[in-house]
């Protein structure tokens, strides 16, 4: 079937479901930090009409960092997905198929997390101030 | 914008059932026009999407045993993920592009009306520069073609100030002062209502905005001044 | 790595098999007579639960019908304004709290074990307790309207209306009654998460679990993080109502908007918690009728998890008109639109499955089709209201009413009815009527659309929400009358449905086994089913074992898999590992007991008495409830088995007793404490929310708790925690003297910790009625103190268990779980002190 080394890589002890939810968690961290940051920023300035370009820039920059991290996770997921060949659907009762499935799901969740993060950054395009 | 005016005018003509003195779909103000136009575009898009999805589903149901898995997979990727991602991004940009204007501070010399939401009626206090402030109850008179800045107050519970034909709504929250700017573009009488549940009288907390030509507004202010003791 | 187990090549002899079945029957037998109500078996409790939820659905529906009759013509006097307020408040609250969430819990308790080839859920008495709490709380709340004392604040209960303008007990009933129900919902969520992760058949690796299990896992996880903010908010609002603490009073530093944040942090995920398990039912039904495995399994997993996460970033879209900055509106608009992607993906998966398969027409698929058609309309109008600019017109109008009913009726109710027709044979072995099902469907579908499609225009033509009437002559009469007629048609549809469910079916033929020829495990059930659930625990090789594993049904029936017997006459189930479902423990689960009902009654008293300001009764009821729970744990949990291991078949032996991170009890504690920590984080959120509102927070004129007492409290609590941790080690190493000394000292230190935490605000004479700042500090201190106090009770419990010989070095689940609890106490106290003492130092 597979070599001992491969068994080791897909053995249950080395797996967890945390990778699956890491990308959405990164989206959540970026989103909450942007919201909290904006709320605090807008509450501390005196004139809500003044320009908040710096804050917008931070949100976008932080968003790019988040996208980078999501990309890394997507890549890890991709490698699991493509583990030793194997085609979808990954529905056989083997550790390898379970590994590929988790990788594929990680890639998909990274995709939706990336889109949601991009949307957050896009939303900063038109807002100029705290009104 | 001209396109918005044209869209909403056409559709209001076609959809005779949409007209009304308290209707967001027969706009009489700048903000209401923009939002109504957005609504009709979104409705058209939603209609196309719904019909498309239903047709796809019907087609799928008829293809007994002949569908290929890879084709189905492509539908999931293209229909379920890629197309919505793009369409929603475009919608997001259009919708947000409108937002700053709806929230902007009006020019310095804009007429200001303080709205105090009571249980269950509306107190309007006009503050016109150089004139003594005066109050009306449940009835607003506004000059056509001029922006008006409403500052919303409440000393009791949360209410929401809404004149659909003129624009969107804004809440009156105890402890805060919220701002709503409206630009009436047509004369007439437009009805409004409270749009946040505020107790037993919520359903009857109506108001009306009478929009008059500019040269009829100043004389009205004079008569109101006559009613206010200096 | 375990080898893939094959079923026994030959069945045991007929005699042996009959012996096995007799022993299984004896262990799983339902009690008769009045003792029937002490049953805890998921099939029975699930049935009661589902029936009760349907009763509440009908009650909520009747309330809606009353509203539509009142709104049929302008100026109607069918309902007085006050009664109308009670009716719409109860309609929304009943539907959201007594139908939408409980239906998923009820159906899961009923069917999830069968879908996973298990005999039970891991905490049967907890399920039963949840049911009784639901019954008591639900009856209390619904009963209120019959006494004209119903809550009138809307299902969303905004202050200041509900904090200062509604004397009387209605609002208190809402706050306390629903908090009780929410606690029972969290209990169910704990059970379902542990059930999905740990109680699967061997070989059912994580990528082979039924899609219903994925959705339930996500929805239950969402409950953990969504319900606590509401519980916190309700606590704040009740404190303001009962004791005049000014959380929502602007004059004393409070803000009504904090309630809105906390409520919608709950309220938005809530609707997805209602929707996801219902669409999960669709994911089980469609493959059966398309006669093919689901297309896009991993996409559906994406849908479930993606929606679960994104739905927590939407809540402010209910507050777009409150005057928040455009930045905030923009961010939440973005997130609100993004959630449409995972929501839509799963619909395309269903369409693709139908495309690839050979669809058979049937009543369940009719409801699925109608439901999805309606849901898509709702999803599209949802995208529309997510756009902040349009929201300014649509918010708080009947447009939103149309939207929310489209998604909830299309996405939750129609799939549930589909499931009723589909799963009915599993309940008593009979089928529902095809003819009546179709008639009901067309009445419901047409009734729904006639009611709600016009409402999109009713709203945009100026009709706000929660109004008992509307002005004549502005074009709303025709639309409202149409909606009301539609409501009558909808009601007729429900009537037909109700008849089909309740009509006597004694003369009907029994359903054939697996009447829909589906592939998933719940259809192993014989018609009618046996009380033990599944005859032997199968080894799984595929997502659709009934389709793809040869001779599968025969092998299960003949006991050729695991655990075909109940040798010691006990109810047993298999606990497996999370990722690859390897057998880890043979878990003995309790049989019938009335302690669940009794505990629910007295815990209910803790929530019901304060509604009437009977605080002494509340305290007594609480003490008795605590006693009941301790008795329950003492007698029924962490029982030391007569042997270390048990053979479950095929040469596999597993322990009977496990403690620590592999055990279900440990997971239950961990999950519950995550919910508890979320409630604490909500309180901290409130503190910092007030800070963003006021330039001067903490206010310079009000003395704070200082840092000396809080830090002393922290040190004492941390010492207690450390000693508890060490005591766990001493217990394991059989150092009894050290164990007792350590735990005793821990208790003393913890008591001092409570004193010190409370001394901070107390010594500074902080008056919580004066301003929101002292109120928040007191709340933080009391929250931390109460958690330490509960920790003390747990420490004393461990000492008693060891002393009585029920806890030993090897069998130490009690202190393992208590230590886990204390980790969370340490975090909570540290957080509390950091905020109340540390933050003012920073400023």
mmCIF file of N, CA and C in Angstrom, chain A residues 6-111:
data_model
loop_
_atom_site.group_PDB
_atom_site.id
_atom_site.type_symbol
_atom_site.label_atom_id
_atom_site.label_comp_id
_atom_site.label_asym_id
_atom_site.label_seq_id
_atom_site.Cartn_x
_atom_site.Cartn_y
_atom_site.Cartn_z
ATOM 1 N N UNK A 6 5.027 7.394 4.636
ATOM 2 C CA UNK A 6 3.763 8.023 4.273
ATOM 3 C C UNK A 6 2.708 7.774 5.333
ATOM 4 N N UNK A 7 2.684 6.522 5.827
ATOM 5 C CA UNK A 7 1.754 6.218 6.910
ATOM 6 C C UNK A 7 1.918 7.192 8.046
ATOM 7 N N UNK A 8 3.171 7.472 8.331
ATOM 8 C CA UNK A 8 3.477 8.364 9.434
ATOM 9 C C UNK A 8 2.863 9.738 9.181
ATOM 10 N N UNK A 9 2.974 10.167 7.904
ATOM 11 C CA UNK A 9 2.503 11.515 7.606
ATOM 12 C C UNK A 9 0.986 11.641 7.735
ATOM 13 N N UNK A 10 0.278 10.580 7.370
ATOM 14 C CA UNK A 10 -1.178 10.713 7.428
ATOM 15 C C UNK A 10 -1.765 10.045 8.657
ATOM 16 N N UNK A 11 -0.896 9.549 9.527
ATOM 17 C CA UNK A 11 -1.406 8.870 10.722
ATOM 18 C C UNK A 11 -2.252 9.823 11.542
ATOM 19 N N UNK A 12 -3.228 9.230 12.205
ATOM 20 C CA UNK A 12 -4.210 10.062 12.898
ATOM 21 C C UNK A 12 -3.582 10.983 13.929
ATOM 22 N N UNK A 13 -2.547 10.481 14.600
ATOM 23 C CA UNK A 13 -1.970 11.257 15.696
ATOM 24 C C UNK A 13 -1.462 12.609 15.218
ATOM 25 N N UNK A 14 -1.133 12.724 13.933
ATOM 26 C CA UNK A 14 -0.573 13.984 13.475
ATOM 27 C C UNK A 14 -1.629 14.896 12.872
ATOM 28 N N UNK A 15 -2.865 14.486 12.950
ATOM 29 C CA UNK A 15 -3.904 15.287 12.304
ATOM 30 C C UNK A 15 -4.718 16.037 13.321
ATOM 31 N N UNK A 16 -5.335 17.099 12.855
ATOM 32 C CA UNK A 16 -6.321 17.739 13.706
ATOM 33 C C UNK A 16 -7.241 18.523 12.795
ATOM 34 N N UNK A 17 -8.326 18.975 13.372
ATOM 35 C CA UNK A 17 -9.277 19.762 12.587
ATOM 36 C C UNK A 17 -8.959 21.247 12.646
ATOM 37 N N UNK A 18 -7.900 21.615 13.392
ATOM 38 C CA UNK A 18 -7.643 23.052 13.556
ATOM 39 C C UNK A 18 -7.269 23.717 12.246
ATOM 40 N N UNK A 19 -6.518 23.009 11.394
ATOM 41 C CA UNK A 19 -6.103 23.629 10.140
ATOM 42 C C UNK A 19 -7.304 24.035 9.312
ATOM 43 N N UNK A 20 -8.341 23.212 9.391
ATOM 44 C CA UNK A 20 -9.546 23.459 8.623
ATOM 45 C C UNK A 20 -10.135 24.829 8.927
ATOM 46 N N UNK A 21 -10.110 25.203 10.211
ATOM 47 C CA UNK A 21 -10.772 26.455 10.595
ATOM 48 C C UNK A 21 -9.805 27.615 10.751
ATOM 49 N N UNK A 22 -8.551 27.395 10.361
ATOM 50 C CA UNK A 22 -7.580 28.467 10.568
ATOM 51 C C UNK A 22 -7.829 29.650 9.641
ATOM 52 N N UNK A 23 -8.098 29.390 8.368
ATOM 53 C CA UNK A 23 -8.340 30.504 7.444
ATOM 54 C C UNK A 23 -9.555 31.329 7.838
ATOM 55 N N UNK A 24 -10.706 30.709 8.110
ATOM 56 C CA UNK A 24 -11.831 31.544 8.565
ATOM 57 C C UNK A 24 -11.496 32.313 9.838
ATOM 58 N N UNK A 25 -10.675 31.718 10.707
ATOM 59 C CA UNK A 25 -10.292 32.432 11.924
ATOM 60 C C UNK A 25 -9.471 33.663 11.596
ATOM 61 N N UNK A 26 -8.620 33.549 10.592
ATOM 62 C CA UNK A 26 -7.822 34.716 10.196
ATOM 63 C C UNK A 26 -8.734 35.814 9.653
ATOM 64 N N UNK A 27 -9.706 35.426 8.834
ATOM 65 C CA UNK A 27 -10.678 36.425 8.377
ATOM 66 C C UNK A 27 -11.317 37.117 9.572
ATOM 67 N N UNK A 28 -11.714 36.270 10.582
ATOM 68 C CA UNK A 28 -12.413 36.815 11.741
ATOM 69 C C UNK A 28 -11.526 37.796 12.498
ATOM 70 N N UNK A 29 -10.258 37.444 12.663
ATOM 71 C CA UNK A 29 -9.355 38.325 13.395
ATOM 72 C C UNK A 29 -9.207 39.656 12.649
ATOM 73 N N UNK A 30 -9.005 39.576 11.327
ATOM 74 C CA UNK A 30 -8.875 40.815 10.562
ATOM 75 C C UNK A 30 -10.140 41.644 10.648
ATOM 76 N N UNK A 31 -11.274 40.986 10.522
ATOM 77 C CA UNK A 31 -12.548 41.698 10.517
ATOM 78 C C UNK A 31 -12.782 42.383 11.860
ATOM 79 N N UNK A 32 -12.611 41.609 12.934
ATOM 80 C CA UNK A 32 -12.865 42.186 14.255
ATOM 81 C C UNK A 32 -11.864 43.289 14.584
ATOM 82 N N UNK A 33 -10.602 43.088 14.215
ATOM 83 C CA UNK A 33 -9.602 44.123 14.479
ATOM 84 C C UNK A 33 -9.931 45.392 13.695
ATOM 85 N N UNK A 34 -10.379 45.220 12.450
ATOM 86 C CA UNK A 34 -10.739 46.398 11.651
ATOM 87 C C UNK A 34 -11.919 47.114 12.278
ATOM 88 N N UNK A 35 -12.935 46.357 12.655
ATOM 89 C CA UNK A 35 -14.133 46.961 13.237
ATOM 90 C C UNK A 35 -13.804 47.649 14.558
ATOM 91 N N UNK A 36 -13.111 46.921 15.447
ATOM 92 C CA UNK A 36 -12.773 47.506 16.740
ATOM 93 C C UNK A 36 -11.858 48.712 16.554
ATOM 94 N N UNK A 37 -10.871 48.551 15.684
ATOM 95 C CA UNK A 37 -9.953 49.661 15.430
ATOM 96 C C UNK A 37 -10.680 50.887 14.930
ATOM 97 N N UNK A 38 -11.575 50.670 13.963
ATOM 98 C CA UNK A 38 -12.324 51.804 13.419
ATOM 99 C C UNK A 38 -13.216 52.415 14.485
ATOM 100 N N UNK A 39 -13.855 51.575 15.286
ATOM 101 C CA UNK A 39 -14.753 52.099 16.320
ATOM 102 C C UNK A 39 -13.977 52.944 17.328
ATOM 103 N N UNK A 40 -12.831 52.436 17.754
ATOM 104 C CA UNK A 40 -12.038 53.189 18.722
ATOM 105 C C UNK A 40 -11.503 54.467 18.082
ATOM 106 N N UNK A 41 -10.986 54.355 16.849
ATOM 107 C CA UNK A 41 -10.453 55.534 16.140
ATOM 108 C C UNK A 41 -11.523 56.598 16.033
ATOM 109 N N UNK A 42 -12.698 56.204 15.540
ATOM 110 C CA UNK A 42 -13.752 57.203 15.344
ATOM 111 C C UNK A 42 -14.240 57.782 16.651
ATOM 112 N N UNK A 43 -14.111 57.030 17.737
ATOM 113 C CA UNK A 43 -14.606 57.572 19.007
ATOM 114 C C UNK A 43 -13.588 58.502 19.645
ATOM 115 N N UNK A 44 -12.326 58.400 19.250
ATOM 116 C CA UNK A 44 -11.322 59.242 19.898
ATOM 117 C C UNK A 44 -11.072 60.550 19.162
ATOM 118 N N UNK A 45 -11.481 60.626 17.883
ATOM 119 C CA UNK A 45 -11.251 61.900 17.199
ATOM 120 C C UNK A 45 -12.393 62.862 17.502
ATOM 121 N N UNK A 46 -12.091 64.161 17.401
ATOM 122 C CA UNK A 46 -13.104 65.144 17.775
ATOM 123 C C UNK A 46 -14.056 65.444 16.628
ATOM 124 N N UNK A 47 -13.523 65.510 15.422
ATOM 125 C CA UNK A 47 -14.348 65.896 14.283
ATOM 126 C C UNK A 47 -14.569 64.675 13.402
ATOM 127 N N UNK A 48 -15.789 64.185 13.425
ATOM 128 C CA UNK A 48 -16.057 62.967 12.652
ATOM 129 C C UNK A 48 -15.869 63.172 11.154
ATOM 130 N N UNK A 49 -15.858 64.420 10.721
ATOM 131 C CA UNK A 49 -15.725 64.645 9.275
ATOM 132 C C UNK A 49 -14.279 64.649 8.812
ATOM 133 N N UNK A 50 -13.336 64.566 9.748
ATOM 134 C CA UNK A 50 -11.940 64.640 9.283
ATOM 135 C C UNK A 50 -11.557 63.332 8.611
ATOM 136 N N UNK A 51 -10.536 63.432 7.782
ATOM 137 C CA UNK A 51 -10.156 62.300 6.953
ATOM 138 C C UNK A 51 -9.506 61.194 7.780
ATOM 139 N N UNK A 52 -9.802 59.973 7.440
ATOM 140 C CA UNK A 52 -9.237 58.836 8.171
ATOM 141 C C UNK A 52 -8.423 57.946 7.244
ATOM 142 N N UNK A 53 -7.682 58.568 6.362
ATOM 143 C CA UNK A 53 -6.915 57.783 5.387
ATOM 144 C C UNK A 53 -5.958 56.804 6.051
ATOM 145 N N UNK A 54 -5.342 57.232 7.154
ATOM 146 C CA UNK A 54 -4.376 56.352 7.818
ATOM 147 C C UNK A 54 -5.054 55.076 8.280
ATOM 148 N N UNK A 55 -6.236 55.225 8.860
ATOM 149 C CA UNK A 55 -6.946 54.052 9.356
ATOM 150 C C UNK A 55 -7.309 53.108 8.207
ATOM 151 N N UNK A 56 -7.779 53.684 7.113
ATOM 152 C CA UNK A 56 -8.141 52.850 5.964
ATOM 153 C C UNK A 56 -6.933 52.081 5.451
ATOM 154 N N UNK A 57 -5.819 52.768 5.440
ATOM 155 C CA UNK A 57 -4.605 52.131 4.944
ATOM 156 C C UNK A 57 -4.221 50.956 5.833
ATOM 157 N N UNK A 58 -4.301 51.184 7.135
ATOM 158 C CA UNK A 58 -3.987 50.098 8.063
ATOM 159 C C UNK A 58 -4.877 48.892 7.820
ATOM 160 N N UNK A 59 -6.163 49.149 7.639
ATOM 161 C CA UNK A 59 -7.089 48.029 7.436
ATOM 162 C C UNK A 59 -6.719 47.251 6.183
ATOM 163 N N UNK A 60 -6.378 47.956 5.129
ATOM 164 C CA UNK A 60 -6.014 47.279 3.884
ATOM 165 C C UNK A 60 -4.684 46.542 4.042
ATOM 166 N N UNK A 61 -3.726 47.189 4.686
ATOM 167 C CA UNK A 61 -2.422 46.527 4.869
ATOM 168 C C UNK A 61 -2.573 45.258 5.705
ATOM 169 N N UNK A 62 -3.294 45.408 6.805
ATOM 170 C CA UNK A 62 -3.530 44.256 7.652
ATOM 171 C C UNK A 62 -4.275 43.182 6.866
ATOM 172 N N UNK A 63 -5.156 43.646 5.975
ATOM 173 C CA UNK A 63 -5.880 42.706 5.129
ATOM 174 C C UNK A 63 -4.932 41.940 4.214
ATOM 175 N N UNK A 64 -3.933 42.623 3.691
ATOM 176 C CA UNK A 64 -2.970 41.942 2.823
ATOM 177 C C UNK A 64 -2.174 40.917 3.615
ATOM 178 N N UNK A 65 -1.823 41.274 4.846
ATOM 179 C CA UNK A 65 -1.130 40.306 5.699
ATOM 180 C C UNK A 65 -2.022 39.086 5.923
ATOM 181 N N UNK A 66 -3.279 39.356 6.200
ATOM 182 C CA UNK A 66 -4.215 38.258 6.411
ATOM 183 C C UNK A 66 -4.302 37.380 5.170
ATOM 184 N N UNK A 67 -4.375 38.005 4.008
ATOM 185 C CA UNK A 67 -4.455 37.233 2.769
ATOM 186 C C UNK A 67 -3.211 36.380 2.579
ATOM 187 N N UNK A 68 -2.073 36.939 2.970
ATOM 188 C CA UNK A 68 -0.834 36.174 2.867
ATOM 189 C C UNK A 68 -0.922 34.920 3.740
ATOM 190 N N UNK A 69 -1.358 35.109 4.973
ATOM 191 C CA UNK A 69 -1.473 33.967 5.881
ATOM 192 C C UNK A 69 -2.482 32.954 5.344
ATOM 193 N N UNK A 70 -3.587 33.443 4.833
ATOM 194 C CA UNK A 70 -4.577 32.534 4.265
ATOM 195 C C UNK A 70 -3.971 31.775 3.098
ATOM 196 N N UNK A 71 -3.148 32.482 2.321
ATOM 197 C CA UNK A 71 -2.495 31.830 1.195
ATOM 198 C C UNK A 71 -1.575 30.699 1.638
ATOM 199 N N UNK A 72 -0.864 30.940 2.735
ATOM 200 C CA UNK A 72 0.033 29.894 3.246
ATOM 201 C C UNK A 72 -0.774 28.666 3.649
ATOM 202 N N UNK A 73 -1.866 28.918 4.338
ATOM 203 C CA UNK A 73 -2.704 27.792 4.752
ATOM 204 C C UNK A 73 -3.281 27.083 3.536
ATOM 205 N N UNK A 74 -3.660 27.860 2.544
ATOM 206 C CA UNK A 74 -4.193 27.245 1.328
ATOM 207 C C UNK A 74 -3.153 26.352 0.685
ATOM 208 N N UNK A 75 -1.920 26.798 0.724
ATOM 209 C CA UNK A 75 -0.866 25.999 0.112
ATOM 210 C C UNK A 75 -0.646 24.690 0.877
ATOM 211 N N UNK A 76 -0.668 24.794 2.215
ATOM 212 C CA UNK A 76 -0.543 23.572 3.013
ATOM 213 C C UNK A 76 -1.701 22.642 2.680
ATOM 214 N N UNK A 77 -2.878 23.205 2.607
ATOM 215 C CA UNK A 77 -4.048 22.401 2.260
ATOM 216 C C UNK A 77 -3.919 21.785 0.890
ATOM 217 N N UNK A 78 -3.388 22.543 -0.054
ATOM 218 C CA UNK A 78 -3.230 22.042 -1.424
ATOM 219 C C UNK A 78 -2.325 20.834 -1.452
ATOM 220 N N UNK A 79 -1.241 20.906 -0.690
ATOM 221 C CA UNK A 79 -0.320 19.770 -0.702
ATOM 222 C C UNK A 79 -0.983 18.538 -0.125
ATOM 223 N N UNK A 80 -1.820 18.735 0.908
ATOM 224 C CA UNK A 80 -2.544 17.582 1.448
ATOM 225 C C UNK A 80 -3.525 17.052 0.397
ATOM 226 N N UNK A 81 -4.168 17.964 -0.285
ATOM 227 C CA UNK A 81 -5.170 17.609 -1.279
ATOM 228 C C UNK A 81 -4.556 16.763 -2.388
ATOM 229 N N UNK A 82 -3.351 17.148 -2.770
ATOM 230 C CA UNK A 82 -2.720 16.448 -3.890
ATOM 231 C C UNK A 82 -1.830 15.300 -3.426
ATOM 232 N N UNK A 83 -1.975 14.887 -2.172
ATOM 233 C CA UNK A 83 -1.093 13.885 -1.583
ATOM 234 C C UNK A 83 -1.102 12.596 -2.405
ATOM 235 N N UNK A 84 0.058 12.241 -2.951
ATOM 236 C CA UNK A 84 0.220 10.968 -3.654
ATOM 237 C C UNK A 84 -0.868 10.724 -4.687
ATOM 238 N N UNK A 85 -1.194 11.724 -5.475
ATOM 239 C CA UNK A 85 -2.217 11.525 -6.498
ATOM 240 C C UNK A 85 -3.575 11.311 -5.846
ATOM 241 N N UNK A 86 -4.438 10.572 -6.511
ATOM 242 C CA UNK A 86 -5.782 10.367 -5.951
ATOM 243 C C UNK A 86 -6.738 11.421 -6.456
ATOM 244 N N UNK A 87 -7.879 10.969 -6.961
ATOM 245 C CA UNK A 87 -8.841 11.916 -7.531
ATOM 246 C C UNK A 87 -10.060 12.060 -6.639
ATOM 247 N N UNK A 88 -10.692 13.234 -6.699
ATOM 248 C CA UNK A 88 -11.949 13.358 -5.976
ATOM 249 C C UNK A 88 -12.995 12.441 -6.590
ATOM 250 N N UNK A 89 -14.085 12.019 -5.984
ATOM 251 C CA UNK A 89 -14.363 12.331 -4.584
ATOM 252 C C UNK A 89 -13.510 11.483 -3.636
ATOM 253 N N UNK A 90 -13.145 12.092 -2.535
ATOM 254 C CA UNK A 90 -12.281 11.372 -1.589
ATOM 255 C C UNK A 90 -13.168 10.664 -0.588
ATOM 256 N N UNK A 91 -13.760 9.564 -1.034
ATOM 257 C CA UNK A 91 -14.719 8.931 -0.152
ATOM 258 C C UNK A 91 -14.360 7.501 0.206
ATOM 259 N N UNK A 92 -13.089 7.143 0.026
ATOM 260 C CA UNK A 92 -12.701 5.791 0.438
ATOM 261 C C UNK A 92 -12.261 5.809 1.875
ATOM 262 N N UNK A 93 -12.410 4.661 2.500
ATOM 263 C CA UNK A 93 -12.092 4.560 3.914
ATOM 264 C C UNK A 93 -10.604 4.340 4.128
ATOM 265 N N UNK A 94 -9.817 5.338 3.773
ATOM 266 C CA UNK A 94 -8.376 5.217 3.996
ATOM 267 C C UNK A 94 -7.871 6.508 4.619
ATOM 268 N N UNK A 95 -6.747 6.393 5.307
ATOM 269 C CA UNK A 95 -6.168 7.583 5.911
ATOM 270 C C UNK A 95 -5.761 8.579 4.834
ATOM 271 N N UNK A 96 -5.343 8.063 3.684
ATOM 272 C CA UNK A 96 -4.908 8.963 2.610
ATOM 273 C C UNK A 96 -6.067 9.800 2.090
ATOM 274 N N UNK A 97 -7.220 9.154 1.892
ATOM 275 C CA UNK A 97 -8.367 9.921 1.394
ATOM 276 C C UNK A 97 -8.844 10.935 2.431
ATOM 277 N N UNK A 98 -8.775 10.557 3.685
ATOM 278 C CA UNK A 98 -9.162 11.496 4.732
ATOM 279 C C UNK A 98 -8.226 12.694 4.706
ATOM 280 N N UNK A 99 -6.952 12.425 4.492
ATOM 281 C CA UNK A 99 -5.948 13.482 4.414
ATOM 282 C C UNK A 99 -6.252 14.409 3.249
ATOM 283 N N UNK A 100 -6.574 13.804 2.096
ATOM 284 C CA UNK A 100 -6.851 14.623 0.913
ATOM 285 C C UNK A 100 -8.115 15.442 1.110
ATOM 286 N N UNK A 101 -9.109 14.813 1.716
ATOM 287 C CA UNK A 101 -10.361 15.540 1.942
ATOM 288 C C UNK A 101 -10.117 16.765 2.819
ATOM 289 N N UNK A 102 -9.402 16.554 3.924
ATOM 290 C CA UNK A 102 -9.148 17.680 4.821
ATOM 291 C C UNK A 102 -8.360 18.768 4.095
ATOM 292 N N UNK A 103 -7.435 18.358 3.243
ATOM 293 C CA UNK A 103 -6.685 19.344 2.469
ATOM 294 C C UNK A 103 -7.590 20.114 1.526
ATOM 295 N N UNK A 104 -8.465 19.390 0.820
ATOM 296 C CA UNK A 104 -9.368 20.058 -0.128
ATOM 297 C C UNK A 104 -10.297 21.024 0.590
ATOM 298 N N UNK A 105 -10.833 20.571 1.717
ATOM 299 C CA UNK A 105 -11.734 21.450 2.463
ATOM 300 C C UNK A 105 -10.984 22.671 2.967
ATOM 301 N N UNK A 106 -9.739 22.487 3.357
ATOM 302 C CA UNK A 106 -8.920 23.622 3.803
ATOM 303 C C UNK A 106 -8.755 24.624 2.672
ATOM 304 N N UNK A 107 -8.487 24.119 1.466
ATOM 305 C CA UNK A 107 -8.318 25.010 0.321
ATOM 306 C C UNK A 107 -9.598 25.797 0.075
ATOM 307 N N UNK A 108 -10.749 25.098 0.096
ATOM 308 C CA UNK A 108 -12.024 25.778 -0.160
ATOM 309 C C UNK A 108 -12.314 26.835 0.901
ATOM 310 N N UNK A 109 -12.097 26.478 2.164
ATOM 311 C CA UNK A 109 -12.357 27.459 3.219
ATOM 312 C C UNK A 109 -11.393 28.634 3.115
ATOM 313 N N UNK A 110 -10.171 28.357 2.680
ATOM 314 C CA UNK A 110 -9.236 29.468 2.467
ATOM 315 C C UNK A 110 -9.748 30.383 1.360
ATOM 316 N N UNK A 111 -10.330 29.781 0.336
ATOM 317 C CA UNK A 111 -10.873 30.579 -0.756
ATOM 318 C C UNK A 111 -11.965 31.523 -0.286
#
